[in-house]
Short mmCIF file of C-alpha atoms and ligand atoms in Angstrom, two decimals:
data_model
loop_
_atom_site.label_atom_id
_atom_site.label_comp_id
_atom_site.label_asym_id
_atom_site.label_seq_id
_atom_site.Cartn_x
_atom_site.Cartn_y
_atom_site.Cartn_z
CA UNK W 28 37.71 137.36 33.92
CA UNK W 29 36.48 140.85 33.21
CA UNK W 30 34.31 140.93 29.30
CA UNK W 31 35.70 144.07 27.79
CA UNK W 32 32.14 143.83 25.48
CA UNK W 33 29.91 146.68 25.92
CA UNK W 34 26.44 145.35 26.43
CA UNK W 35 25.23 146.97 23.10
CA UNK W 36 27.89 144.33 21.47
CA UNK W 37 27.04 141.70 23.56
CA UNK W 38 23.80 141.91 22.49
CA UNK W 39 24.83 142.34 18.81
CA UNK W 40 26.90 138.95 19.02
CA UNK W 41 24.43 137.35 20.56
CA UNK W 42 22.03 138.45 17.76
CA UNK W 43 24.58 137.17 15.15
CA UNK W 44 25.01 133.62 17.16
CA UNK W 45 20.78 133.61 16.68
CA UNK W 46 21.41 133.78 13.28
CA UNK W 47 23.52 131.45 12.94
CA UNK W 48 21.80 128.88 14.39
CA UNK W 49 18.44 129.67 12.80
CA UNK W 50 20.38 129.20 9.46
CA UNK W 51 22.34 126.17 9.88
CA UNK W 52 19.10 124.45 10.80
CA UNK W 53 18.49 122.73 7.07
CA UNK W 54 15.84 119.98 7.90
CA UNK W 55 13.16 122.81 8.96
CA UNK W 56 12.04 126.00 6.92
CA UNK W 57 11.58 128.91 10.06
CA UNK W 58 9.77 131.72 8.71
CA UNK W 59 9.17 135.10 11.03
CA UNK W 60 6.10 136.21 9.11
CA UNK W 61 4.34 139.94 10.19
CA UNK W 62 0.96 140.51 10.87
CA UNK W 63 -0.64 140.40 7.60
CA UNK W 64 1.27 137.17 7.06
CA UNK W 65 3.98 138.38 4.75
CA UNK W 66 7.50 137.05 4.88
CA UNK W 67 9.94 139.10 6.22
CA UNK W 68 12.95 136.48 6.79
CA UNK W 69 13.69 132.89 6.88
CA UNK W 70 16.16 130.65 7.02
CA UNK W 71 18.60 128.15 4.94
CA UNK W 72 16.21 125.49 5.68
CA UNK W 73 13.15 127.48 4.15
CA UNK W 74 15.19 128.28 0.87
CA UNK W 75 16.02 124.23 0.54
CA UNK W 76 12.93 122.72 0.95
CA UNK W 77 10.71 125.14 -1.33
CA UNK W 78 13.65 125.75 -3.80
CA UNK W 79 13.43 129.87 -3.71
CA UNK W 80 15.80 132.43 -3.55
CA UNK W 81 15.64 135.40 -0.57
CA UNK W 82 14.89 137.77 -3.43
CA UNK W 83 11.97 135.78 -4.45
CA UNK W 84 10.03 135.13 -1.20
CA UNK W 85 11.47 138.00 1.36
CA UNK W 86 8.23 140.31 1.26
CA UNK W 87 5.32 137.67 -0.44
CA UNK W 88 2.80 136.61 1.14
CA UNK W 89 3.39 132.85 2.76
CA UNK W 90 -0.03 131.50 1.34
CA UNK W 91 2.07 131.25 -2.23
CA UNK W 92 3.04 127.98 -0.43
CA UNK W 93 -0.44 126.53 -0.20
CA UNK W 94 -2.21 125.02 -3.18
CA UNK W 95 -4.31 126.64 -4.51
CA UNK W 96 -7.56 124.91 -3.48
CA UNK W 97 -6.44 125.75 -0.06
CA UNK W 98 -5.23 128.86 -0.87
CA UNK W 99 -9.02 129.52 -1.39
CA UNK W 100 -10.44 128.13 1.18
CA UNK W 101 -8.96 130.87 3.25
CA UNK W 102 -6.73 128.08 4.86
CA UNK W 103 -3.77 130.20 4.84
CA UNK W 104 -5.76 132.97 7.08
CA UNK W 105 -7.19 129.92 9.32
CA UNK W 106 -3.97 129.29 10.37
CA UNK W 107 -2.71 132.81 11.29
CA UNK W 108 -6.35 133.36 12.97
CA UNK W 109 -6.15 130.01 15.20
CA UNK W 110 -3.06 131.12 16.12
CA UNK W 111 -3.75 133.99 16.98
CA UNK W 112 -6.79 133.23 19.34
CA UNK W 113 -5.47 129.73 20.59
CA UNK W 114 -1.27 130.55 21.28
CA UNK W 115 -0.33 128.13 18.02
CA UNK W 116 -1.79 126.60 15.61
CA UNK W 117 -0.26 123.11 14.09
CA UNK W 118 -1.81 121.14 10.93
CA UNK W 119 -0.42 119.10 7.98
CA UNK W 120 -0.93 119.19 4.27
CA UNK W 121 0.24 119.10 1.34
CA UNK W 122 2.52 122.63 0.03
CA UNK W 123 3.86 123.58 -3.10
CA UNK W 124 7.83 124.02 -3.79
CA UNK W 125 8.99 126.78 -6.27
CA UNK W 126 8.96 123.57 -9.14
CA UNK W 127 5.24 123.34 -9.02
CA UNK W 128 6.17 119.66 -6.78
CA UNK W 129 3.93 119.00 -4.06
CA UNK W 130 5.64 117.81 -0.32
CA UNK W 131 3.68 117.28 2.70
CA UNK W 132 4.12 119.11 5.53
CA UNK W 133 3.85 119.43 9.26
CA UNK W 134 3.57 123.35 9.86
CA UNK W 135 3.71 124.84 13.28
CA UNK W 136 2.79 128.24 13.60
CA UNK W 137 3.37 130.75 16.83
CA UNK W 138 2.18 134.50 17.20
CA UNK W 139 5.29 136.70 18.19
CA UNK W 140 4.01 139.16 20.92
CA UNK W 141 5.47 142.11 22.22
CA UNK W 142 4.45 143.90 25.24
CA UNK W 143 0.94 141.83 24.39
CA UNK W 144 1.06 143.47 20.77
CA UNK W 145 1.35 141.26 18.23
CA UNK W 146 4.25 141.53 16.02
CA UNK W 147 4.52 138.91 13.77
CA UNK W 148 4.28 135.16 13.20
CA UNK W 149 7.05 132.31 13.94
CA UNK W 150 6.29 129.61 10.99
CA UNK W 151 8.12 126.29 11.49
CA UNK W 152 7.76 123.93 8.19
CA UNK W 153 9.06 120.07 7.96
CA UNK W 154 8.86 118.31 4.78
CA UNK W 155 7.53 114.15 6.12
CA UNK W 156 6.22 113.37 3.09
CA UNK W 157 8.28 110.01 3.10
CA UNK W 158 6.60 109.50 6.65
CA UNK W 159 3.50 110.55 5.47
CA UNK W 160 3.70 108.37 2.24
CA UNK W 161 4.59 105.22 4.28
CA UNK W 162 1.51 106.14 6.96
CA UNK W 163 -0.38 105.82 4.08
CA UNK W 164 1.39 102.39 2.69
CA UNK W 165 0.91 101.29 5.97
CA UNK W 166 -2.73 101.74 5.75
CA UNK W 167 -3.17 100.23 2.29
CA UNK W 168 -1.42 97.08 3.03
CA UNK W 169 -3.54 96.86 6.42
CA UNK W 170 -6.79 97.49 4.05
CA UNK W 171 -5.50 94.41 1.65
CA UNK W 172 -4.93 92.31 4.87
CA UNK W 173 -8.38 92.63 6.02
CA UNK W 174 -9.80 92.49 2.43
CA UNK W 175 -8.18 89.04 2.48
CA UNK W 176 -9.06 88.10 5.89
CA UNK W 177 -12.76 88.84 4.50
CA UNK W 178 -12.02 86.63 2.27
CA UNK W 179 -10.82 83.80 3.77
CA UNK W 180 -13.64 84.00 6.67
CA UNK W 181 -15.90 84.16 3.36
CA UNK W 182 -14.06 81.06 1.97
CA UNK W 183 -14.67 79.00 5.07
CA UNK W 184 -18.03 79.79 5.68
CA UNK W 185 -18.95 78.99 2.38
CA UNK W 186 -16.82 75.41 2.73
CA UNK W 187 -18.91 75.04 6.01
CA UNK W 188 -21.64 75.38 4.75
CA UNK W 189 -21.36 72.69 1.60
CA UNK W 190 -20.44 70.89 4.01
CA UNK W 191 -23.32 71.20 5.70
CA UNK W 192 -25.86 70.69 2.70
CA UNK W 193 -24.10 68.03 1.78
CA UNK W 194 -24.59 66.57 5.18
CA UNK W 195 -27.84 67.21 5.77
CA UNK W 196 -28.96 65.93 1.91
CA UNK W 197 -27.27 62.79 2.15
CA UNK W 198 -29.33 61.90 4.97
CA UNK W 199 -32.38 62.65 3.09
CA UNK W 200 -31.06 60.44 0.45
CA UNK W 201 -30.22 58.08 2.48
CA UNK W 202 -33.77 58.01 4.30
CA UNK W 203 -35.49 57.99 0.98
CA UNK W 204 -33.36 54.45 -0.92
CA UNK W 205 -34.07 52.93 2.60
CA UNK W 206 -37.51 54.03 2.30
CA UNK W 207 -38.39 52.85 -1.30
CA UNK W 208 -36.52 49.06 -0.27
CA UNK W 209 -38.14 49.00 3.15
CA UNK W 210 -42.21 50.29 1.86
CA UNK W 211 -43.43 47.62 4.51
CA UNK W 212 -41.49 47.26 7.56
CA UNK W 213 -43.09 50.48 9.06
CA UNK W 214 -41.24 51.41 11.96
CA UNK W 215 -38.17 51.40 10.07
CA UNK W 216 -40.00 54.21 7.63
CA UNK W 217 -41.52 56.17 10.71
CA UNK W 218 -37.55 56.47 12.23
CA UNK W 219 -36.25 57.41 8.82
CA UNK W 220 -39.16 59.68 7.76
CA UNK W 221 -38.24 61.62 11.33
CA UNK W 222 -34.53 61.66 10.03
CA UNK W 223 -34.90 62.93 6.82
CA UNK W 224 -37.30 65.79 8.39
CA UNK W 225 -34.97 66.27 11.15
CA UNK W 226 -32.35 67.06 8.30
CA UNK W 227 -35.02 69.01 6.34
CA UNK W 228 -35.50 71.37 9.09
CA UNK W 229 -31.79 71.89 9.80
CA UNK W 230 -31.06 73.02 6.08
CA UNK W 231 -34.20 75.39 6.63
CA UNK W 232 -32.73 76.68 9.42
CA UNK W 233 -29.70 77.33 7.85
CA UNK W 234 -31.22 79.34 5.09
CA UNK W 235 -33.34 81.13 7.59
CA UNK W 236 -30.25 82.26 9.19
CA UNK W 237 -28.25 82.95 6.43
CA UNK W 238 -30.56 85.05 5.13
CA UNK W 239 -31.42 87.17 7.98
CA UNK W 240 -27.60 87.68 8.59
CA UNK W 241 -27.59 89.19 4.80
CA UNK W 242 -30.68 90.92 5.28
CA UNK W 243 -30.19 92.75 8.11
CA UNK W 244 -33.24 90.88 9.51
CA UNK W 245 -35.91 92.32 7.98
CA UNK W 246 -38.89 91.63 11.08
CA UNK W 247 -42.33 91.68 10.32
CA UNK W 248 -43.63 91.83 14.20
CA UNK W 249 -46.85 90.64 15.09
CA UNK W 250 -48.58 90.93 18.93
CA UNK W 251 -48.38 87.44 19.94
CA UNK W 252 -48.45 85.05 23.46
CA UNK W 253 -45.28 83.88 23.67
CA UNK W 254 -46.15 80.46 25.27
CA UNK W 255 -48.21 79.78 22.13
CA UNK W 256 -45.24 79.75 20.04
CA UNK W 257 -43.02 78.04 22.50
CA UNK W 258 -46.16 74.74 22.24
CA UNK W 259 -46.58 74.99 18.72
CA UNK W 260 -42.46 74.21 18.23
CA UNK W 261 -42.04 71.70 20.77
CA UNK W 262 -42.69 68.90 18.01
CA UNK W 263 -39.78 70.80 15.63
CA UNK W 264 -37.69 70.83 19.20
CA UNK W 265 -37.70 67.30 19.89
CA UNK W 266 -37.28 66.34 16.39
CA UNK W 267 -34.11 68.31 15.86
CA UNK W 268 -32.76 66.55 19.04
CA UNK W 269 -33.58 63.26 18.83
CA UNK W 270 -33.45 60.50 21.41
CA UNK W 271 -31.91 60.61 24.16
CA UNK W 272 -32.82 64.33 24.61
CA UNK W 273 -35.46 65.21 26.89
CA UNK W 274 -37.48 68.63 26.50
CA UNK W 275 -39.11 70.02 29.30
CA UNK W 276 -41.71 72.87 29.18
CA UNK W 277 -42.31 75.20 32.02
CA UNK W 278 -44.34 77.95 30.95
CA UNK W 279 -45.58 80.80 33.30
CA UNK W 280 -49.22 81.87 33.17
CA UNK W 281 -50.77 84.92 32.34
CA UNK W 282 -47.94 86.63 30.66
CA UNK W 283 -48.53 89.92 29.01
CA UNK W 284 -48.14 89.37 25.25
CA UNK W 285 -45.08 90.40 23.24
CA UNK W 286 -44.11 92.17 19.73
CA UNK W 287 -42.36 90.03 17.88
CA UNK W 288 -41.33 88.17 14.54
CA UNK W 289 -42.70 85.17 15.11
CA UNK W 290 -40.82 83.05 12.58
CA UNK W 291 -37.86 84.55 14.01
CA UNK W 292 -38.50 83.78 17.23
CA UNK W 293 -39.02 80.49 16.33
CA UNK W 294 -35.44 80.17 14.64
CA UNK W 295 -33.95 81.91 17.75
CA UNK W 296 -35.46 79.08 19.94
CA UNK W 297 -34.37 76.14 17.73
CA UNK W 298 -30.66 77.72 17.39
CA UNK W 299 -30.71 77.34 21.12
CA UNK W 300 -31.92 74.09 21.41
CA UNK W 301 -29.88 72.89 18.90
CA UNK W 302 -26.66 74.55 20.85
CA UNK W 303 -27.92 72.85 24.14
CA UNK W 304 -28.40 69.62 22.20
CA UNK W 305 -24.45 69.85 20.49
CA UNK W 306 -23.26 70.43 24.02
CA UNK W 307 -24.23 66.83 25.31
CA UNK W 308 -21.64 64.25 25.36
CA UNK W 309 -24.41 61.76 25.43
CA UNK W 310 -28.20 62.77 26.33
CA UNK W 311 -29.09 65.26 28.23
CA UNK W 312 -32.33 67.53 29.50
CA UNK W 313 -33.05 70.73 27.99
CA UNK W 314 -36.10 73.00 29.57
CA UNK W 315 -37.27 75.87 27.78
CA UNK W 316 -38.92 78.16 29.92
CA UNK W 317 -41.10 81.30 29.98
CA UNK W 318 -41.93 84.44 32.61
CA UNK W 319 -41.80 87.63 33.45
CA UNK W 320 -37.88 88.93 34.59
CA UNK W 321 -37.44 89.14 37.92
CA UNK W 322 -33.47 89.89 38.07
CA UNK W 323 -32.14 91.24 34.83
CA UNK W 324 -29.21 91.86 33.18
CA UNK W 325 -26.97 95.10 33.41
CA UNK W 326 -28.18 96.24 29.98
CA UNK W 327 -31.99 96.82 30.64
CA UNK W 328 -31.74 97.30 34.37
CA UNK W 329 -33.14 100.80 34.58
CA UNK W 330 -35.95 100.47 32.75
CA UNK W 331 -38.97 100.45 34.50
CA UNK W 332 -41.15 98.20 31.89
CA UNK W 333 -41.32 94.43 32.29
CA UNK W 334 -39.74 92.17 30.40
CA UNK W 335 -40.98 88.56 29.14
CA UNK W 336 -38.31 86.19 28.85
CA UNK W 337 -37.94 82.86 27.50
CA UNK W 338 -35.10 80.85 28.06
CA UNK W 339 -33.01 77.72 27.29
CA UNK W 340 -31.74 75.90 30.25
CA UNK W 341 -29.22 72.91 29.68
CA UNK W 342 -27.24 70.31 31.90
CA UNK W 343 -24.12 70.35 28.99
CA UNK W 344 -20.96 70.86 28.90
CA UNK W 345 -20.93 74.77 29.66
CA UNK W 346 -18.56 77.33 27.91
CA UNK W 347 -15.71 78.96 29.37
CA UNK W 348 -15.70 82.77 30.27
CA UNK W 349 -13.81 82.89 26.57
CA UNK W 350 -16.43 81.57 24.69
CA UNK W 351 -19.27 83.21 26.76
CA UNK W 352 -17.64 86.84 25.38
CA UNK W 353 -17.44 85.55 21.71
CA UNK W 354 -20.70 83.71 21.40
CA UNK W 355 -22.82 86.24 20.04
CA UNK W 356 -20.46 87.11 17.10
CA UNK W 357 -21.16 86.26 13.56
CA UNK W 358 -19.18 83.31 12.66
CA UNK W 359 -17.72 82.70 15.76
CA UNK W 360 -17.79 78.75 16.38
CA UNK W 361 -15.93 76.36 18.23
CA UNK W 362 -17.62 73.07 16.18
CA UNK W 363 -15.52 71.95 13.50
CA UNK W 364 -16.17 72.75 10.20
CA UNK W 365 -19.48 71.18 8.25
CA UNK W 366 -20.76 71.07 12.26
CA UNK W 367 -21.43 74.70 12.68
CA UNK W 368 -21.52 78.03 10.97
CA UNK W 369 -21.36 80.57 14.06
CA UNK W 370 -24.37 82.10 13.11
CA UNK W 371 -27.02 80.53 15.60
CA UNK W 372 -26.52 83.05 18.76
CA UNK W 373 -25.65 85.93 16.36
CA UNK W 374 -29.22 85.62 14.71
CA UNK W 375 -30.98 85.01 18.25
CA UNK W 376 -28.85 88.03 19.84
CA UNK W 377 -29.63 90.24 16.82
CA UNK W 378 -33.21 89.41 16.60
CA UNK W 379 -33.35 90.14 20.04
CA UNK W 380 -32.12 93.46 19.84
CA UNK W 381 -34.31 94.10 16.86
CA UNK W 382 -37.07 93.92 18.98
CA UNK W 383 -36.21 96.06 21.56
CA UNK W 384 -34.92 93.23 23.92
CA UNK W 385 -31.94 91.57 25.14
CA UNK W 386 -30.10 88.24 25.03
CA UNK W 387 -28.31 86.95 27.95
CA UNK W 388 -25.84 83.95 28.69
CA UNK W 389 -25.16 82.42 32.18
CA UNK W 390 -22.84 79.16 31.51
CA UNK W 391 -19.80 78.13 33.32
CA UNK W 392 -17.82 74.95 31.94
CA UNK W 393 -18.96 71.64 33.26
CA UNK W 394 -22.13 73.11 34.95
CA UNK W 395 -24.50 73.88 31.91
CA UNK W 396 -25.64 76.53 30.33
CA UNK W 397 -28.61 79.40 30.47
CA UNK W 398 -29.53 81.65 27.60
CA UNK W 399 -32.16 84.02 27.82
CA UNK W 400 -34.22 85.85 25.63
CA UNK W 401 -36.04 89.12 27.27
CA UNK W 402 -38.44 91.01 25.23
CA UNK W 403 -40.34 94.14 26.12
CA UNK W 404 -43.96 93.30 27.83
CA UNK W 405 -47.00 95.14 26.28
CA UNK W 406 -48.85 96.88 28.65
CA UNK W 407 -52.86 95.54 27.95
N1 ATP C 511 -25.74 75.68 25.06
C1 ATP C 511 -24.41 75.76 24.80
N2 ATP C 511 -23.54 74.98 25.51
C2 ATP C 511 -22.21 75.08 25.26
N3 ATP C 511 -21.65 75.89 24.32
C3 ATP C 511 -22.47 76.66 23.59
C4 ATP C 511 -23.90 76.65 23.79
N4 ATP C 511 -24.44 77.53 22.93
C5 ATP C 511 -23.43 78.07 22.23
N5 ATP C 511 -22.25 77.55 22.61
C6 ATP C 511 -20.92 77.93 22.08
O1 ATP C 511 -21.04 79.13 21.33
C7 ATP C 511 -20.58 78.95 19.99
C8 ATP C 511 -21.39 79.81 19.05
O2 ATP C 511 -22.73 79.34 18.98
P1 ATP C 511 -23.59 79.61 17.67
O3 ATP C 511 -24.92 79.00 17.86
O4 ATP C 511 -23.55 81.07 17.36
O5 ATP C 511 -22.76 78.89 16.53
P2 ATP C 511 -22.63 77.33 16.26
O6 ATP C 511 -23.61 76.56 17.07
O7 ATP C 511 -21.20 76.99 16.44
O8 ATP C 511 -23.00 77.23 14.71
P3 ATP C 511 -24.50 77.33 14.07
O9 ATP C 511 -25.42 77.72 15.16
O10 ATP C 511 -24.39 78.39 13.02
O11 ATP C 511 -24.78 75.99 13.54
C9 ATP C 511 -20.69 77.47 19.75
O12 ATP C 511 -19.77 77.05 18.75
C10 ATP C 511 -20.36 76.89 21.13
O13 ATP C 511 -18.98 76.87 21.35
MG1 MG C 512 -25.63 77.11 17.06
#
């Protein structure tokens, strides 16, 4: 069928069809802005969501929307400039309706060209407020749920941890009535005089670690040989296992000395042992061992320094890829409560690192388990 139109109406109805769709949009506020960022039309869905008439806004500038901190912070310009220099600029904030109310706002703003001369400004306003307002409800009920998770971890930890005073005093209690109504049968007082200081040195332990973990650890490094300290603890080793635990020394000679906390080293060692020895069914053998690193671990690979390394080598019962992942973390435990607190590899990883070293575990369930400490080898 032949259009009777000329083209100059064609284009005229076409124009008028623009319109018409540009107004009957009501959920958006399209603005054509010029240059200098003053209005010169907009649409029905401009007029409902800030609450002016034409007369009032056709000709202003469009930063009367912003507030007015904004408004001096030359955000109004930022936008027009960004999109400008980038081909469209989008952001979202809060805007001000003609009531003084405030609504937040996704704003998408285009430069108009011409012929590559810039004509104007497309502006393309959506009030989400309600989005925006349950974003952030979202995010404050996700804040209480952690707040309370803190909580409860808190709660636990501190029930663990009764539970393992408690523990560890009634022994000593224990040791000492059996002491003061068996003064003369002396083995009997050697075996419970090793129990009570077994216990002793568990609760010291604890405090060691739970202090360090609130600290921060706090080292006070001194140069020291590192199989020196490894002898001096084996008596506190074997005490905190017991029988049927064996402890076996191999300690390289002529290692370079290390820097290190030497108290904390000491609780990093017993935290091991005392893993290895929780990981028996029955007895077991646990070697601690000393030398320089041969092979090491992904982390300190390319460094070119040596590394001492001291580590805790036991025939247990292994942990499965799972736990290997998890063991370092702070409170992570798989002993039942009043049995462990999760903080034993957390304080030997983190004193580790501390010192400019590196903890590493090599277990696989059933076939034992290998934790290593390396620390950074002073050149003489
Ligand atoms: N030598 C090991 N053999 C088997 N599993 C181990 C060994 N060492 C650690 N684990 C596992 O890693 C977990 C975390 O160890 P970690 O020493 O940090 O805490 P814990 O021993 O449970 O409690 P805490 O040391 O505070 O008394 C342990 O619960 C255990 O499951
Ligand atoms: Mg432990």
């Amino acid at each position: 069928m032949h259009d009777k139109r000329t083209p100059a109406i064609r284009a005229f109805e076409a124009e008028q069809q623009f319109q018409l769709l540009v107004q009957s949009v009501v959920d958006y506020a399209i603005y054509m802005l010029d240059p200098d960022g003053y209005i010169c039309n907009w649409n029905e869905g401009g007029r409902r969501i800030k609450g002016y008439d034409d007369a009032e806004i056709i000709g202003q500038h469009f930063s009367r929307f912003y507030e007015l901190v904004d408004r001096d912070a030359g955000e109004p310009e930022y936008g027009l400039r960004m999109a400008r220099e980038n081909g469209r600029y989008e952001k979202e904030g809060w805007r001000l309706r003609k009531d003084g109310s405030r609504f937040w706002a996704s704003v998408v703003i285009d430069p108009i060209r011409v012929d590559g001369q810039l004509i104007g400004y497309a502006k393309v306003a959506r009030d989400i407020t309600e989005r925006h307002e349950s974003a952030l409800r979202l995010a404050e009920a996700q804040q209480a749920l952690l707040q309370a998770k803190k909580i409860e971890a808190i709660g636990k930890l501190t029930l663990g941890l009764s539970h393992d005073f408690n523990n560890l005093l009634g022994v000593i209690v224990n040791s000492l009535d059996l002491i003061s109504a068996h003064r003369d049968d002396e083995k009997r007082v050697t075996r419970l005089v090793e129990g009570a200081l077994r216990a002793a040195d568990r609760g010291m332990l604890l405090t060691r670690q739970l202090l360090s973990f609130a600290r921060g650890q706090a080292l006070a490094p001194e140069v020291r040989d590192v199989n020196e300290l490894v002898l001096g603890m084996k008596d506190v080793l074997m005490r905190s296992c017991g029988l049927g635990v064996d402890i076996e020394l191999s300690l390289a000679q002529d290692l370079p000395p290390i820097r290190v906390d030497p108290t904390q080293l000491e609780a990093a060692l017993l935290n091991l042992v005392i893993n290895s020895r929780d990981s028996f069914a029955e007895g077991g053998t646990i070697t601690v061992a000393t030398g320089l690193a041969d092979r090491r671990p992904p982390e300190i690979e390319s460094t070119a320094r040596d590394f001492v390394c001291v580590c805790v080598v036991d025939d247990g019962s292994g942990m499965s890829d799972e736990v290997v992942q998890q063991a370092v973390q702070p409170f992570f435990t798989t002993k039942e409560v009043g049995r462990g607190s999760g903080l034993g590899l957390s304080q030997a990883h983190g004193f580790a690192a501390q010192s400019g070293g590196y903890l590493h575990i090599a277990s696989e369930p059933g076939q034992g388990t290998r934790v290593t400490l390396y620390f950074p080898a002073l050149e003489d």
